Amino acid sequence: MPVWAVVPAAGRGTRFGAPMPKQYLEVAGRPLIAWTLDALLGHPAVAGVVAVLSAGDSDWP
């Protein structure tokens, strides 16, 4: 049965203290959110992915 994944990525990560939200920080040369989305989209049971961002998110690649 195919499912859709919802990835909440609207946080600013202010307690983390980084210059940008955690989901956009690079890990092994790619934004963390890219690793997450690719893993979900590569799963055979996942029909699609919805990334939930903040309104006016200027950091989205």
Tab-separated table of C-alpha atoms in Angstrom:
chain	number	residue	atom	x	y	z
A	1	MET	CA	0.000	0.000	0.000
A	2	PRO	CA	1.648	3.271	-1.100
A	3	VAL	CA	1.906	6.069	1.432
A	4	TRP	CA	2.830	9.744	1.358
A	5	ALA	CA	5.479	11.117	3.692
A	6	VAL	CA	5.174	14.524	5.333
A	7	VAL	CA	8.474	16.154	6.299
A	8	PRO	CA	8.050	19.022	8.771
A	9	ALA	CA	10.840	21.468	7.881
A	10	ALA	CA	9.462	24.825	9.008
A	11	GLY	CA	11.596	25.327	12.104
A	12	ARG	CA	14.254	28.002	12.415
A	13	GLY	CA	16.500	26.050	14.810
A	14	THR	CA	17.308	29.083	16.943
A	15	ARG	CA	18.382	27.006	19.964
A	16	PHE	CA	20.849	25.173	17.717
A	17	GLY	CA	22.630	28.483	17.085
A	18	ALA	CA	23.510	27.899	13.429
A	19	PRO	CA	23.406	30.703	10.853
A	20	MET	CA	20.564	28.921	9.022
A	21	PRO	CA	17.860	26.362	9.837
A	22	LYS	CA	19.197	22.868	10.600
A	23	GLN	CA	17.445	21.298	7.624
A	24	TYR	CA	19.631	23.345	5.248
A	25	LEU	CA	22.974	22.674	6.926
A	26	GLU	CA	25.311	20.585	4.801
A	27	VAL	CA	26.160	17.024	5.763
A	28	ALA	CA	28.662	15.283	3.478
A	29	GLY	CA	28.255	18.034	0.883
A	30	ARG	CA	24.454	18.107	0.729
A	31	PRO	CA	21.733	19.830	2.751
A	32	LEU	CA	20.314	17.590	5.460
A	33	ILE	CA	16.826	17.900	3.985
A	34	ALA	CA	18.107	16.523	0.648
A	35	TRP	CA	19.288	13.338	2.377
A	36	THR	CA	15.881	12.991	4.032
A	37	LEU	CA	13.849	13.600	0.874
A	38	ASP	CA	16.015	11.276	-1.245
A	39	ALA	CA	15.743	8.473	1.315
A	40	LEU	CA	11.966	8.773	1.430
A	41	LEU	CA	11.551	9.069	-2.346
A	42	GLY	CA	13.776	6.024	-2.825
A	43	HIS	CA	11.592	3.822	-0.634
A	44	PRO	CA	9.294	1.582	-2.688
A	45	ALA	CA	6.281	2.127	-0.420
A	46	VAL	CA	6.464	5.933	-0.580
A	47	ALA	CA	4.317	7.364	-3.375
A	48	GLY	CA	5.279	10.969	-2.699
A	49	VAL	CA	6.710	13.435	-0.236
A	50	VAL	CA	5.404	16.761	1.032
A	51	ALA	CA	7.949	19.111	2.617
A	52	VAL	CA	6.244	21.599	4.934
A	53	LEU	CA	8.172	24.889	5.005
A	54	SER	CA	7.675	28.251	6.681
A	55	ALA	CA	5.856	30.897	4.683
A	56	GLY	CA	8.448	33.015	2.900
A	57	ASP	CA	11.276	30.556	3.568
A	58	SER	CA	14.215	32.226	1.828
A	59	ASP	CA	16.701	29.434	2.618
A	60	TRP	CA	15.028	26.724	0.489
A	61	PRO	CA	17.528	25.749	-2.214
